[in-house]
CSV table of C-alpha atoms and ligand atoms in Angstrom, one decimal:
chain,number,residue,atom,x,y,z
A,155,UNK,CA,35.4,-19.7,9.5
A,156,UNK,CA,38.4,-20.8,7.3
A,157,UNK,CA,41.7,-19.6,9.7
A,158,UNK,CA,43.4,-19.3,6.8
A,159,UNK,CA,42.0,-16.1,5.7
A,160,UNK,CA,41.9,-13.4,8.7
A,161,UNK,CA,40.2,-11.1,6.4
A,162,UNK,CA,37.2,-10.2,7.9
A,163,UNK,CA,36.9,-9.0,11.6
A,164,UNK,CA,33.6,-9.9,11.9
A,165,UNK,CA,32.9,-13.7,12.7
A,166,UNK,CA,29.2,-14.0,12.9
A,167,UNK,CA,26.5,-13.7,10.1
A,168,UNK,CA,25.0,-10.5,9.6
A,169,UNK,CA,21.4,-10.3,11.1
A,170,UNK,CA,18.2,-8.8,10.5
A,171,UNK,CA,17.6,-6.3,13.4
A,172,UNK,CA,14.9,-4.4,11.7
A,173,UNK,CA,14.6,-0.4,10.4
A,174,UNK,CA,15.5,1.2,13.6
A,175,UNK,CA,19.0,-0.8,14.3
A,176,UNK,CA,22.2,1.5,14.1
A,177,UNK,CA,24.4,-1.0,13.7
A,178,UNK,CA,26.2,-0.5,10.2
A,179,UNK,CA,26.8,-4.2,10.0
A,180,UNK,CA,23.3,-5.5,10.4
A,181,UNK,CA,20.6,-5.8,8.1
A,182,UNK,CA,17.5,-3.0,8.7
A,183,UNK,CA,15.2,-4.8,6.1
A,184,UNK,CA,16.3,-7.7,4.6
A,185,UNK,CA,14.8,-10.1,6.8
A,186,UNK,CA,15.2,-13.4,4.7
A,187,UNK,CA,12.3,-15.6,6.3
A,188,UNK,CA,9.6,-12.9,5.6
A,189,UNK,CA,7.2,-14.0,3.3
A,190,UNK,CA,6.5,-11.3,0.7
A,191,UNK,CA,4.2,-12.4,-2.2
A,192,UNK,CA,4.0,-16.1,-1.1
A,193,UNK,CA,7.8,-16.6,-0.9
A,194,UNK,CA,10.3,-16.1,1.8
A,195,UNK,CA,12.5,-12.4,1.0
A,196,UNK,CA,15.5,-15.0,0.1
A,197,UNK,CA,13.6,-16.7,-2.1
A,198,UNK,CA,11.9,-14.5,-3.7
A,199,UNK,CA,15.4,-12.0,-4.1
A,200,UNK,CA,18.0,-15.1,-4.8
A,201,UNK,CA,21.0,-12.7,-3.5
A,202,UNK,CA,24.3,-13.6,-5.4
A,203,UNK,CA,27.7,-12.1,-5.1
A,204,UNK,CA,30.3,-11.3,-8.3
A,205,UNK,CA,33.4,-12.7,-7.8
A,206,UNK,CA,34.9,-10.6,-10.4
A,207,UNK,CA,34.3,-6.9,-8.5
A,208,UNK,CA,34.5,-8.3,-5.2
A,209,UNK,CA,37.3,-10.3,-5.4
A,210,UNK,CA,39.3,-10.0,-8.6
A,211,UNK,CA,39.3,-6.5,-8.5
A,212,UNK,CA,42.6,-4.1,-7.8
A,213,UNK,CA,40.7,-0.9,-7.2
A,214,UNK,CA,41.9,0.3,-10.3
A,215,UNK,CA,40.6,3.3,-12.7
A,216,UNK,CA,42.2,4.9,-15.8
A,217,UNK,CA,44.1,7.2,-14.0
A,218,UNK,CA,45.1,5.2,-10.8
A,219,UNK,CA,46.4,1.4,-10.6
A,220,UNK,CA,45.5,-1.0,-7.9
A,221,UNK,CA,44.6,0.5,-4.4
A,222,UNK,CA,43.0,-2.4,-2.2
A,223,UNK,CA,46.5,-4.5,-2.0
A,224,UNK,CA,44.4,-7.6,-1.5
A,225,UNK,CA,47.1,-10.7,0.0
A,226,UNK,CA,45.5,-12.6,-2.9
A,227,UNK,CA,46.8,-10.2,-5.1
A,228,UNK,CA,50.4,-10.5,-4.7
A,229,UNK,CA,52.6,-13.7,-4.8
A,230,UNK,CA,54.1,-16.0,-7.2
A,231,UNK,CA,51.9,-19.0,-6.7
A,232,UNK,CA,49.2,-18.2,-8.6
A,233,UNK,CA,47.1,-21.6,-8.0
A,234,UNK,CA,47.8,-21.0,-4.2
A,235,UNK,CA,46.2,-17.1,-4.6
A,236,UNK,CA,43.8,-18.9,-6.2
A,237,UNK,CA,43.0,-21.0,-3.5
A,238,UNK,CA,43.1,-17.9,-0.7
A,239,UNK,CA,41.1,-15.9,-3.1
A,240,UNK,CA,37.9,-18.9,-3.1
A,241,UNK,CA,38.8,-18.7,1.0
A,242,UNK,CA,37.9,-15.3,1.3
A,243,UNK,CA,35.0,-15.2,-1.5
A,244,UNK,CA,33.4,-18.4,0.2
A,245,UNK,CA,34.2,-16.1,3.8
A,246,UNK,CA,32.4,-13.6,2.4
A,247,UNK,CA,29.5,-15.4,1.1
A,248,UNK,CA,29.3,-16.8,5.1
A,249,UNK,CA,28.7,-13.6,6.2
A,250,UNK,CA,26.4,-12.1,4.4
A,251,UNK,CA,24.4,-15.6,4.3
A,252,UNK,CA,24.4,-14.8,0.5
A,253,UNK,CA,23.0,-18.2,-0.9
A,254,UNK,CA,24.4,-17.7,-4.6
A,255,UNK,CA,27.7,-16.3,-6.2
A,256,UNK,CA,28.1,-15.6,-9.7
A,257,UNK,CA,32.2,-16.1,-11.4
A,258,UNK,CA,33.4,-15.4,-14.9
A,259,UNK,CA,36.4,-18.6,-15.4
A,260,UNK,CA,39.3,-16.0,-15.4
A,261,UNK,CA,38.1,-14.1,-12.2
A,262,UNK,CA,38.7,-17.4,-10.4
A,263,UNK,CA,42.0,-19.6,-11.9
A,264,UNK,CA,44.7,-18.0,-13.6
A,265,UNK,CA,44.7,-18.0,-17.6
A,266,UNK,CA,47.9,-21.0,-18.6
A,267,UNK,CA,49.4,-20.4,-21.9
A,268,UNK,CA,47.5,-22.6,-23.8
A,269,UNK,CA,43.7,-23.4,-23.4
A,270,UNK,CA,44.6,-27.0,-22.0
A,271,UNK,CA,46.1,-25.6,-19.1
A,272,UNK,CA,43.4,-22.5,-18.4
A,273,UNK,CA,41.1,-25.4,-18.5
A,274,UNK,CA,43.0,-27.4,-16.1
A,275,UNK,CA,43.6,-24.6,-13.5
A,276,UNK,CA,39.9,-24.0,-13.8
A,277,UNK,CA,39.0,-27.7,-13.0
A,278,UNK,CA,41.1,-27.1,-10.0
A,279,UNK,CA,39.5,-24.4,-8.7
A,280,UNK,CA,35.8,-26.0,-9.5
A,281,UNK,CA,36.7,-28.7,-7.2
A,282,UNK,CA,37.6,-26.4,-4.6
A,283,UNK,CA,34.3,-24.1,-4.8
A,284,UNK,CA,32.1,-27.9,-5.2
A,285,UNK,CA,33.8,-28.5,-1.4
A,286,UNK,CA,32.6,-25.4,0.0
A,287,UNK,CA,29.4,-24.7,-2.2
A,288,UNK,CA,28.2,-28.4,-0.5
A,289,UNK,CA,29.5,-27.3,3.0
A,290,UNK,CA,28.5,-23.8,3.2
A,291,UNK,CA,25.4,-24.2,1.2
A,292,UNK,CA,26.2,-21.7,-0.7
A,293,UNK,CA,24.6,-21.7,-5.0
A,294,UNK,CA,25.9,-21.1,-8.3
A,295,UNK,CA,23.5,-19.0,-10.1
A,296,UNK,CA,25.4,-18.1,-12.7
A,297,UNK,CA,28.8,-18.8,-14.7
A,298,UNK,CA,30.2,-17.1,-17.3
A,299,UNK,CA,33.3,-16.7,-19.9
A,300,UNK,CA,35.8,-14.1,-19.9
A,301,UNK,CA,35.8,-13.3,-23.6
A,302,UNK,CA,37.0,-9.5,-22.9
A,303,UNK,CA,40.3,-9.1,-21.4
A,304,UNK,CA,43.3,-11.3,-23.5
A,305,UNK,CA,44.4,-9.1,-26.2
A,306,UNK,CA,43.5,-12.0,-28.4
A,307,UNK,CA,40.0,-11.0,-28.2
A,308,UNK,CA,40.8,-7.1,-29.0
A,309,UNK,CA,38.6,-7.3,-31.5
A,310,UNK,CA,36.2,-9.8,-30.5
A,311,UNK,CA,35.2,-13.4,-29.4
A,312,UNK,CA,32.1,-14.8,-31.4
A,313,UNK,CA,32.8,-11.6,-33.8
A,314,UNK,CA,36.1,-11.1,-34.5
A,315,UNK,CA,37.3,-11.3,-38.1
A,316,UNK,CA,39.7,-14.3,-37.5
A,317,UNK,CA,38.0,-17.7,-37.3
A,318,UNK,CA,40.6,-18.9,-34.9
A,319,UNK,CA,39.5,-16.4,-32.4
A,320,UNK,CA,36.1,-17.6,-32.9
A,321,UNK,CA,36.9,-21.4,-32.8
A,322,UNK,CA,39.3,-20.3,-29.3
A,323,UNK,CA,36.1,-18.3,-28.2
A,324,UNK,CA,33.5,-20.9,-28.6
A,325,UNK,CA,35.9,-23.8,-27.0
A,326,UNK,CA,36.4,-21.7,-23.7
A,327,UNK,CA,32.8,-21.3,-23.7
A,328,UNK,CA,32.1,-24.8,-24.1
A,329,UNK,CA,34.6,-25.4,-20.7
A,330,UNK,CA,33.1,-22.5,-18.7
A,331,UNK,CA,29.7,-24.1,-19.2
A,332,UNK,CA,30.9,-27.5,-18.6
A,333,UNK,CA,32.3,-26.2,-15.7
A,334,UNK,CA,28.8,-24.2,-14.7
A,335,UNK,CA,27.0,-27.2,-15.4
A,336,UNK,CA,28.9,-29.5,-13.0
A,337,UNK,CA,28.5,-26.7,-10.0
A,338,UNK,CA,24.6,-26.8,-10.4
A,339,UNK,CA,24.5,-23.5,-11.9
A,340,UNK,CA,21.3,-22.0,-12.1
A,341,UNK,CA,22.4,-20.5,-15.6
A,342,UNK,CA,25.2,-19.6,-18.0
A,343,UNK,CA,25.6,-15.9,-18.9
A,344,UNK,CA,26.9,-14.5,-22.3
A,345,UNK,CA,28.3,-10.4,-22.2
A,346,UNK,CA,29.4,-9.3,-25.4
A,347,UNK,CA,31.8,-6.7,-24.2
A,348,UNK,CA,33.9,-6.7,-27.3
A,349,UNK,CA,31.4,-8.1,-29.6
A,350,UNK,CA,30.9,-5.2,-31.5
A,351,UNK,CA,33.0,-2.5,-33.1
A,352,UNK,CA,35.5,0.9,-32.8
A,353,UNK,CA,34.8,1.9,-36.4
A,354,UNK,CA,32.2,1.0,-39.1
A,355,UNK,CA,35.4,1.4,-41.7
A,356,UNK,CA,36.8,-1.8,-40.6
A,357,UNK,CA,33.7,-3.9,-39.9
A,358,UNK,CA,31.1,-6.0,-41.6
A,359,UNK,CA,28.4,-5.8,-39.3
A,360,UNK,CA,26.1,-7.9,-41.5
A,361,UNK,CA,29.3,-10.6,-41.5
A,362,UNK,CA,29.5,-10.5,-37.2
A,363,UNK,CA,26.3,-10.8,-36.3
A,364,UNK,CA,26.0,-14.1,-38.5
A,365,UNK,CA,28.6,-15.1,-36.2
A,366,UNK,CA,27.6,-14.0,-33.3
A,367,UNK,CA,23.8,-15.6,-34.1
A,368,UNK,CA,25.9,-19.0,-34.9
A,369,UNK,CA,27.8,-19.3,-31.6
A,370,UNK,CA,24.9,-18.0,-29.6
A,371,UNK,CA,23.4,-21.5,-31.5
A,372,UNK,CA,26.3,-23.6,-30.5
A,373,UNK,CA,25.9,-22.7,-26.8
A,374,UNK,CA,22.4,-23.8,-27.0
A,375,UNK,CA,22.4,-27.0,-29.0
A,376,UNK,CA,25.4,-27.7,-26.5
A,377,UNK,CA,23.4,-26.7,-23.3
A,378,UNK,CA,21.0,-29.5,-24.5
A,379,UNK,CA,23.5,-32.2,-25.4
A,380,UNK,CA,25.2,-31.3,-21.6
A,381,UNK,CA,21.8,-32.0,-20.0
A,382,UNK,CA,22.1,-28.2,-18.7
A,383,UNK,CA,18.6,-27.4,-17.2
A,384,UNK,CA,19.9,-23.6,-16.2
A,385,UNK,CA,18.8,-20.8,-18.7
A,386,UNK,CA,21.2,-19.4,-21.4
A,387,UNK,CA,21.2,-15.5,-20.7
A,388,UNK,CA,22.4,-12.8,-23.0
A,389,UNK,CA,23.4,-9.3,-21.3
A,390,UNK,CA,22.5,-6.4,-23.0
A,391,UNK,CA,24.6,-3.1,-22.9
A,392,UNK,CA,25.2,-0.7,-25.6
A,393,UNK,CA,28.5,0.3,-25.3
A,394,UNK,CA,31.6,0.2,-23.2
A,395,UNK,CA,34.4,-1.3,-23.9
A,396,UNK,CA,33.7,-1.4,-27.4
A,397,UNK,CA,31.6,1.9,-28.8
A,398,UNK,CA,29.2,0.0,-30.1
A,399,UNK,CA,28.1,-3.3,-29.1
A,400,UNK,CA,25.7,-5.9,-31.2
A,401,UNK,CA,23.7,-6.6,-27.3
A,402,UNK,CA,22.2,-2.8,-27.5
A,403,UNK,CA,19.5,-3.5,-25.2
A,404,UNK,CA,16.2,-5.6,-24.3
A,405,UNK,CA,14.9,-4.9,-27.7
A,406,UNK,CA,17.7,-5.4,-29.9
A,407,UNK,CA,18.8,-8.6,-28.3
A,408,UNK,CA,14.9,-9.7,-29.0
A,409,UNK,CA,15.3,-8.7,-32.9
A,410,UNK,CA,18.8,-10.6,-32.8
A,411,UNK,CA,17.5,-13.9,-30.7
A,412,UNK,CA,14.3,-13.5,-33.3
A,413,UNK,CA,16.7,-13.5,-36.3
A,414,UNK,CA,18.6,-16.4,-35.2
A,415,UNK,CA,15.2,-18.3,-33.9
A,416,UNK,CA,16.6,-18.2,-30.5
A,417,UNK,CA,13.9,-16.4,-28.9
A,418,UNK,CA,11.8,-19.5,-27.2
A,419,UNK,CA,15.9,-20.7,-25.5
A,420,UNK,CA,17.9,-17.6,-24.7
A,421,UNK,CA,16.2,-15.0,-21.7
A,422,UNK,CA,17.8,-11.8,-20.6
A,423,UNK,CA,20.2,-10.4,-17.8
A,424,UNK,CA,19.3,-7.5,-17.6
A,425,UNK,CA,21.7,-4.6,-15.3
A,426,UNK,CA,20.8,-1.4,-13.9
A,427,UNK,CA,23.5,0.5,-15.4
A,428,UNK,CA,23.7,-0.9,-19.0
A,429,UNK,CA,19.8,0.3,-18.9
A,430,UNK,CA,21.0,4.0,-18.1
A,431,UNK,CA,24.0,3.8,-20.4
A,432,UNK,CA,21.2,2.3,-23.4
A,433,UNK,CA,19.2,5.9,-22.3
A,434,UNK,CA,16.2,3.6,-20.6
A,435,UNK,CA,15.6,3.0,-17.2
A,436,UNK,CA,16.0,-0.2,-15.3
A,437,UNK,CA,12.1,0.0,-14.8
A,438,UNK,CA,11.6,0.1,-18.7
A,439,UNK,CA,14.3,-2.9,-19.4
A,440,UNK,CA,12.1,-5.0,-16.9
A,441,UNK,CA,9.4,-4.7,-18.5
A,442,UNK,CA,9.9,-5.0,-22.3
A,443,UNK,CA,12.0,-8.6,-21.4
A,444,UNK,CA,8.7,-9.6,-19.3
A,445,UNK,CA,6.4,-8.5,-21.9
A,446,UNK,CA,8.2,-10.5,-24.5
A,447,UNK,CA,8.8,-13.6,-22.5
A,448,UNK,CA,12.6,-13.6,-22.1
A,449,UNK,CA,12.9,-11.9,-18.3
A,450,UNK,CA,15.5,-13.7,-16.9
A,451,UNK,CA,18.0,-12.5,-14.1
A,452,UNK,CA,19.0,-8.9,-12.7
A,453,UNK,CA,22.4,-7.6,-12.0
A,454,UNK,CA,21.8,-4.9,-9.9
A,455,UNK,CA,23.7,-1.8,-9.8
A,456,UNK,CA,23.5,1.3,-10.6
A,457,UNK,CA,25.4,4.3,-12.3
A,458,UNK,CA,26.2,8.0,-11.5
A,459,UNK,CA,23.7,11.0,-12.8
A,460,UNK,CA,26.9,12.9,-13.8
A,461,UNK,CA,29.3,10.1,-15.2
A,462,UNK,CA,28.0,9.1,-18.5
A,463,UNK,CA,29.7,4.9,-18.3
A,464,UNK,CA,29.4,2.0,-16.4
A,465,UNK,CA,30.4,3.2,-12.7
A,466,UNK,CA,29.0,-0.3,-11.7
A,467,UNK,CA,27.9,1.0,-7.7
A,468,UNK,CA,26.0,-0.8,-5.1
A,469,UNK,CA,22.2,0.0,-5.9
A,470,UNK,CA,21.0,2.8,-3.0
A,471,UNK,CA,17.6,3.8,-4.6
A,472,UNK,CA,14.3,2.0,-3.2
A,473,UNK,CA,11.9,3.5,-5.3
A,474,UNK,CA,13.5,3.4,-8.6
A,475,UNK,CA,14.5,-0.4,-7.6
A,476,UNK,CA,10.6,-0.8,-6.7
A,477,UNK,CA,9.2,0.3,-9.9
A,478,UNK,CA,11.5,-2.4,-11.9
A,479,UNK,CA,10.6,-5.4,-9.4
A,480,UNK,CA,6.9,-4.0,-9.8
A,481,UNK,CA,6.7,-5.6,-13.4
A,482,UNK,CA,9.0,-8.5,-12.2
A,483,UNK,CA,6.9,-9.7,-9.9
A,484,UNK,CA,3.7,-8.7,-11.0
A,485,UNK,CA,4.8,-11.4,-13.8
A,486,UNK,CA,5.5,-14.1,-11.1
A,487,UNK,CA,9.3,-13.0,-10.1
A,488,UNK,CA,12.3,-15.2,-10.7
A,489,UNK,CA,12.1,-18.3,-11.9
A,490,UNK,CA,16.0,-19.2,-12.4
A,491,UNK,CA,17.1,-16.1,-12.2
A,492,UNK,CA,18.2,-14.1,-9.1
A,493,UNK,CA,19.6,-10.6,-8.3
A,494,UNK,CA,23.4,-10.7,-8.4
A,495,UNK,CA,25.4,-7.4,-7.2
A,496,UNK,CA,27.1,-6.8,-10.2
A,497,UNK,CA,28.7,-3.9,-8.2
A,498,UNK,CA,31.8,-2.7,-7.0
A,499,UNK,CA,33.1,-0.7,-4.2
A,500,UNK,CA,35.0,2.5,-4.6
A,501,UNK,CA,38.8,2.3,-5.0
A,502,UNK,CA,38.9,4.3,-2.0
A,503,UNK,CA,37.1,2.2,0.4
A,504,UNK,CA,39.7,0.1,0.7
A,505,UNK,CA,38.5,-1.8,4.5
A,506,UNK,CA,37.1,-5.6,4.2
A,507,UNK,CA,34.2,-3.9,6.5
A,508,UNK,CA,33.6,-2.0,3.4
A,509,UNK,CA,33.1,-4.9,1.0
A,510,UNK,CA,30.3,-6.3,3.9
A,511,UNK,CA,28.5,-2.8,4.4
A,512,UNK,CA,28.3,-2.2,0.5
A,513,UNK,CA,26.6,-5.7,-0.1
A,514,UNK,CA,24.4,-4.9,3.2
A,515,UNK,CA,23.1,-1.6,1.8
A,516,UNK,CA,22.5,-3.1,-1.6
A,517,UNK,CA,20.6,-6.3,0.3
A,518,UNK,CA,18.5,-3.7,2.1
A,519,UNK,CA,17.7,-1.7,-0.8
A,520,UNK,CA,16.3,-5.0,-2.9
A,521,UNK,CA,14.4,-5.8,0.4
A,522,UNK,CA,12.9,-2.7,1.0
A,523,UNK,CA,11.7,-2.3,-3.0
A,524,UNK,CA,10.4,-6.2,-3.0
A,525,UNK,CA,7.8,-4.8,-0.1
A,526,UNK,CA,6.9,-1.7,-2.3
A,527,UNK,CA,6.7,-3.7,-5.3
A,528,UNK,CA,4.3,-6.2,-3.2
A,529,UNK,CA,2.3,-3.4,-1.8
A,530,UNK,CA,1.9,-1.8,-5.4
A,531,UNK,CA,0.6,-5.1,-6.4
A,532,UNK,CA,-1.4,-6.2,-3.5
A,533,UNK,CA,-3.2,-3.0,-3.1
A,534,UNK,CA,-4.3,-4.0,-6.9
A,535,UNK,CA,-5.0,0.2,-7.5
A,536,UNK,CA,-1.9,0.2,-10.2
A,537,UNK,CA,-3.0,-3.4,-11.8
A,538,UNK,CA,-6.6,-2.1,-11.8
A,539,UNK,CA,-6.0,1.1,-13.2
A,540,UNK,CA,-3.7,-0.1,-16.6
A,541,UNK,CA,-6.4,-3.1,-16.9
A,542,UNK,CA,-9.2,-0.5,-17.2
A,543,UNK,CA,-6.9,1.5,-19.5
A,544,UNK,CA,-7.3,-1.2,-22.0
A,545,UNK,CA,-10.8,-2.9,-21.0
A,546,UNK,CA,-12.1,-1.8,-24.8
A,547,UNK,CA,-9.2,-4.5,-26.2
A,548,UNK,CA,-11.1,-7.6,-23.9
A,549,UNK,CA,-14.1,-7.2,-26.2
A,550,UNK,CA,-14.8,-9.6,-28.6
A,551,UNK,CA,-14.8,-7.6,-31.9
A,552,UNK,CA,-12.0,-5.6,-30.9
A,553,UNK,CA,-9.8,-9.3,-30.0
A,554,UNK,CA,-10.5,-9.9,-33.6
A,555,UNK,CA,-8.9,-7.2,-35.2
A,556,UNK,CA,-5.7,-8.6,-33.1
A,557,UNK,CA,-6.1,-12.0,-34.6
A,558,UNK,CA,-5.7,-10.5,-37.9
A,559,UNK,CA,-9.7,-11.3,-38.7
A,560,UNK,CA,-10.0,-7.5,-39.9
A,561,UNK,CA,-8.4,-5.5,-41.9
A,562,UNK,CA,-8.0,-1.7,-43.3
A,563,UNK,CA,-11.5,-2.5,-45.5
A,564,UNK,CA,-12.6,-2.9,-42.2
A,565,UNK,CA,-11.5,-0.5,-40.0
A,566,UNK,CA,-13.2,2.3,-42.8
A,567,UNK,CA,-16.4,0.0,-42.3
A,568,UNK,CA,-16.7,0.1,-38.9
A,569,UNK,CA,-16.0,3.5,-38.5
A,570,UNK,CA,-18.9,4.2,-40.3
A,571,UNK,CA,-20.8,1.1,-38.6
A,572,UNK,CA,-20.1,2.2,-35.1
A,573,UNK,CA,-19.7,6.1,-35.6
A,574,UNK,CA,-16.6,6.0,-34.1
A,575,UNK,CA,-15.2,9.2,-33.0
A,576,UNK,CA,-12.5,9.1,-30.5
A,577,UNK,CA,-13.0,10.7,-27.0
A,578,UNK,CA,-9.4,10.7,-25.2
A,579,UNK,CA,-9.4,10.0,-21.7
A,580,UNK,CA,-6.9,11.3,-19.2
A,581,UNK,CA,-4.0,8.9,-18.7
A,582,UNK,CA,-3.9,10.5,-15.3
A,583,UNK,CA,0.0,10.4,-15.1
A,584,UNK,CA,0.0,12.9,-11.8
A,585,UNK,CA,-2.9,10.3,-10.2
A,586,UNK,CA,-0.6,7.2,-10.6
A,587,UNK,CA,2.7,8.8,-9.6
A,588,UNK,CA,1.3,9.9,-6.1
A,589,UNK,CA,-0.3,6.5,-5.7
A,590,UNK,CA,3.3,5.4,-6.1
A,591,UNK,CA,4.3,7.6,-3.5
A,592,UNK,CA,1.8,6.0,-1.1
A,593,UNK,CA,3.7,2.7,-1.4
A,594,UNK,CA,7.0,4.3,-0.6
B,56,XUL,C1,30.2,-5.7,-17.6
B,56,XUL,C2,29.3,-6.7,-17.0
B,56,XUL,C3,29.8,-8.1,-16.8
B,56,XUL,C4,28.8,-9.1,-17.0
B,56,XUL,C5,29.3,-10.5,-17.0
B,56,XUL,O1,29.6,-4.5,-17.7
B,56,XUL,O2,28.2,-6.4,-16.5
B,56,XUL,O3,30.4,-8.2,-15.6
B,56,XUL,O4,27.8,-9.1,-16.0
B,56,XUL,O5,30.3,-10.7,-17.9
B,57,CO,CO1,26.7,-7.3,-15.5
C-alpha cells in the first residue's frame, strides 16, 4: 500500500467468500478464477474503474456543491493533487483487484492555459500511472478526451461553428490518444456530450455532422498512423448536456458511421443509462450493436425509474444485467472491450468504505448475470427456440430472396406456385419469459 494515501481502512484485497458471506466488504459472487463459458469470470467481465466519478468527483448536484471533501480536492499544488489523486485511484484499483481503469485526460492532470502545458501536465501524470499500471498490474482499457467541460466547447468540439474549436478539439484528441496508446490502452473512447444542439434556430445540423463525420475520420486514419491496435469507440446517448445529441443511440450512430464509411473501424460503448434515457433498454442496445457488427465495450450503470437523466448509479439488477450479457455472450463476449463502472456514488455516501462497497455490489451483480447469461445459453432452450422461429429462412429458396435473386414478380408467382397462405404461429412470449425465470 502507498503510505502516502491513508484513505482506505481496509488493507487487504477484497475476496470471494461465496453467496452466504455477511461480510459487506467481500465479494458473494464474483469469484474471478471461475470459469464461465470457457473463460475465467475476470476474463470474461474485464472490470474497469472511472476515474472521473470515483475520483474526480465533488459530490456535487445542481442544487448542492461539493460534499465528499476529498484531500485531493483542496490545495494549491495542483500537480502534487494530481499525484495523491493517481495514489488513491491506483489504492483503489489494489483493492478491488480491478485489472482495468478507464480516465478522460482532464479527470487526471489539471487543464494549463494553453494546450502545450495541458499536454505537458498530462505526460506527467502518464508517467506516473505507466509506474504503477507495470507494478500493480493494473490495465488501461480505455482513454478518452474531455471535450465537455471548458466553456470553449459550449457549443461543441468536433461541432461547434468555430473552426478553431474544432482544430483545438481534434489536437487534444490527437494527445489523449497518444497518451492512451503509450499506456497499452485497450481502446480510445469518443462521448459527444456537447456535440449536438440547444436550439434548431441556431444550428446547421446538415453542416455539424459533416464535421463530426470528418474528425471521427481523423481519429481513425491517426489510430493507424500511431500503430494503435485498441478499438475506436463512439458512445451513444441521446441527450444530456446538450438536448439533442448527434450519438442518439446504437442505431443512429450505425446510420452516421455508415454515412461517413466508418462502419468496418469504429464499434460501440454502449451504457446502461444512455439506453434508458434513448427509451430502449440496455438488453435492446446489446443486441442491435452485436447484430450489426460493432459491439464493443459496456459502461455499466444504471438510472432511476422516477428521474428521467443520467443518475449514473452502480448497476443492482441481475436479471436485467443477464438479458443484455445474454446476446453479448452468446456472440462470443468481449473481445477489447470490458465492463467499466461508469457509476457514481451518492453525494451522501461520503465514507471511502462506500466507494469499495458500491464497486463490490456492482462486481457482484455483473458476476451473478454472466452465470445467468451462461445458463440461458448453455441450457440452449432460448437459442433453440429463436433458431426454430426462423428455420423457414435456412431453406434454400427462401436464402435466395435474401440475396436479392427474387423479386416482387416473384413473390406474386410463388404465391400462386406454393399456395401460400400464412398460418401465424404463437411467439409464445409468456413460455420464454418463465424459461427466463428458470435461469434466475
Ligand atoms: C457521460 C458519460 C461519459 C463517457 C466518457 O454520460 O457516460 O462519462 O463515458 O466520456
Ligand atoms: Co459512459
Amino acid at each position: 500500500m502507498t503510505a502516502s494515501t491513508r484513505f482506505f481502512t481496509q488493507e487487504a484485497p477484497i475476496q470471494y467468500e461465496g453467496r452466504d458471506s455477511r461480510n459487506p466488504l467481500a465479494f458473494r459472487w464474483y469469484d474471478k478464477d471461475r470459469m464461465v463459458l470457457g473463460k475465467t469470470m475476470e476474463e470474461q467481465l474485464r472490470f474497469a474503474i472511472a476515474y472521473w466519478h470515483s475520483l474526480a468527483w465533488p459530490g456535487g448536484d445542481p442544487f448542492g456543491g461539493e460534499t465528499f471533501l476529498r484531500p485531493w480536492m483542496h490545495g494549491s499544488d495542483e500537480m502534487a493533487m494530481a499525484r495523491l489523486k493517481a495514489d488513491v485511484g491506483f489504492e483503489l484499483f489494489r483493492l478491488l483487484d480491478a485489472p482495468f481503469f478507464c480516465f478522460h485526460d482532464r479527470d487526471v492532470a489539471p487543464e494549463g492555459a494553453t494546450l502545450a502545458e495541458s499536454n505537458r501536465n498530462l505526460d506527467v501524470i502518464a508517467d506516473v500511472f505507466a509506474e504503477k499500471m507495470a507494478r500493480e498490474k493494473v490495465k488501461l482499457l480505455w482513454g478518452t478526451a474531455n471535450l465537455f467541460s471548458n466553456r470553449r466547447y459550449m457549443a461543441g468540439g468536433a461541432t461547434n461553428p468555430d473552426p478553431d474549436v474544432f482544430i483545438y478539439a481534434a489536437a487534444q484528441v490527437k494527445h489523449a490518444l497518444e497518451t492512451t496508446h503509450r499506456l497499452g490502452g485497450a481502446n480510445y473512447v469518443l462521448w459527444g456530450g456537447r456535440e449536438g444542439y440547444e436550439t434548431l434556430l441556431n444550428t446547421d445540423i446538415g453542416q455539424e455532422l459533416d464535421q463530426l463525420g470528418r474528425f471521427v475520420s481523423m481519429v481513425v486514419e491517426h489510430k493507424h498512423k500511431i500503430g494503435f491496435k485498441g478499438a475506436i469507440l463512439v458512445e451513444p446517448k441521446p441527450q444530456e448536456p446538450t438536448k439533442h445529441q448527434y450519438d442518439f443511440d446504437v442505431a443512429t450512430v450505425y446510420g452516421f458511421l455508415e454515412r461517413y464509411g466508418l462502419q468496418k473501424e469504429v464499434q460501440v460503448n454502449i451504457e446502461d443509462n444512455h439506453a434508458t434515457l434513448a427509451g430502449h433498454t440496455y438488453e435492446h442496445e446489446i443486441a442491435l450493436a452485436c447484430a450489426l457488427g460493432i459491439m464493443g465495450s459496456l459502461d455499466v450503470n444504471r438510472g432511476d425509474r422516477q428521474s428521467g437523466w443520467d443518475t449514473d448509479q452502480f448497476p443492482n439488477d441481475p436479471t436485467g444485467m443477464a438479458l443484455g450479457f445474454y446476446h453479448l455472450f452468446r456472440a462470443g463476449g468481449f473481445t477489447t472491450g470490458g465492463c467499466n463502472f461508469d457509476a457514481k456514488i451518492r453525494r451522501q455516501s461520503l465514507d471511502a468504505e462506500d466507494l469499495l462497497t458500491a464497486h463490490i455490489g456492482g462486481m457482484d451483480v455483473c458476476a451473478r448475470a454472466l452465470l445467468m447469461a451462461a445458463d440461458m445459453i448453455e441450457d440452449g432452450a432460448l437459442p433453440q427456440f429463436v433458431e426454430e422461429r426462423y428455420a423457414g429462412w435456412r431453406k434454400p429458396e427462401n436464402q435466395a430472396i435474401l440475396r436479392g435473386e427474387r423479386n416482387l414478380d416473384d413473390m406474386a408467382k410463388l404465391v400462386e406456385e406454393r399456395s401460400i397462405n400464412p398460418s401465424p404461429r404463437s411467439g409464445r412470449q409468456e413460455y420464454l419469459e418463465n424459461l427466463v425465470n428458470r435461469y434466475l
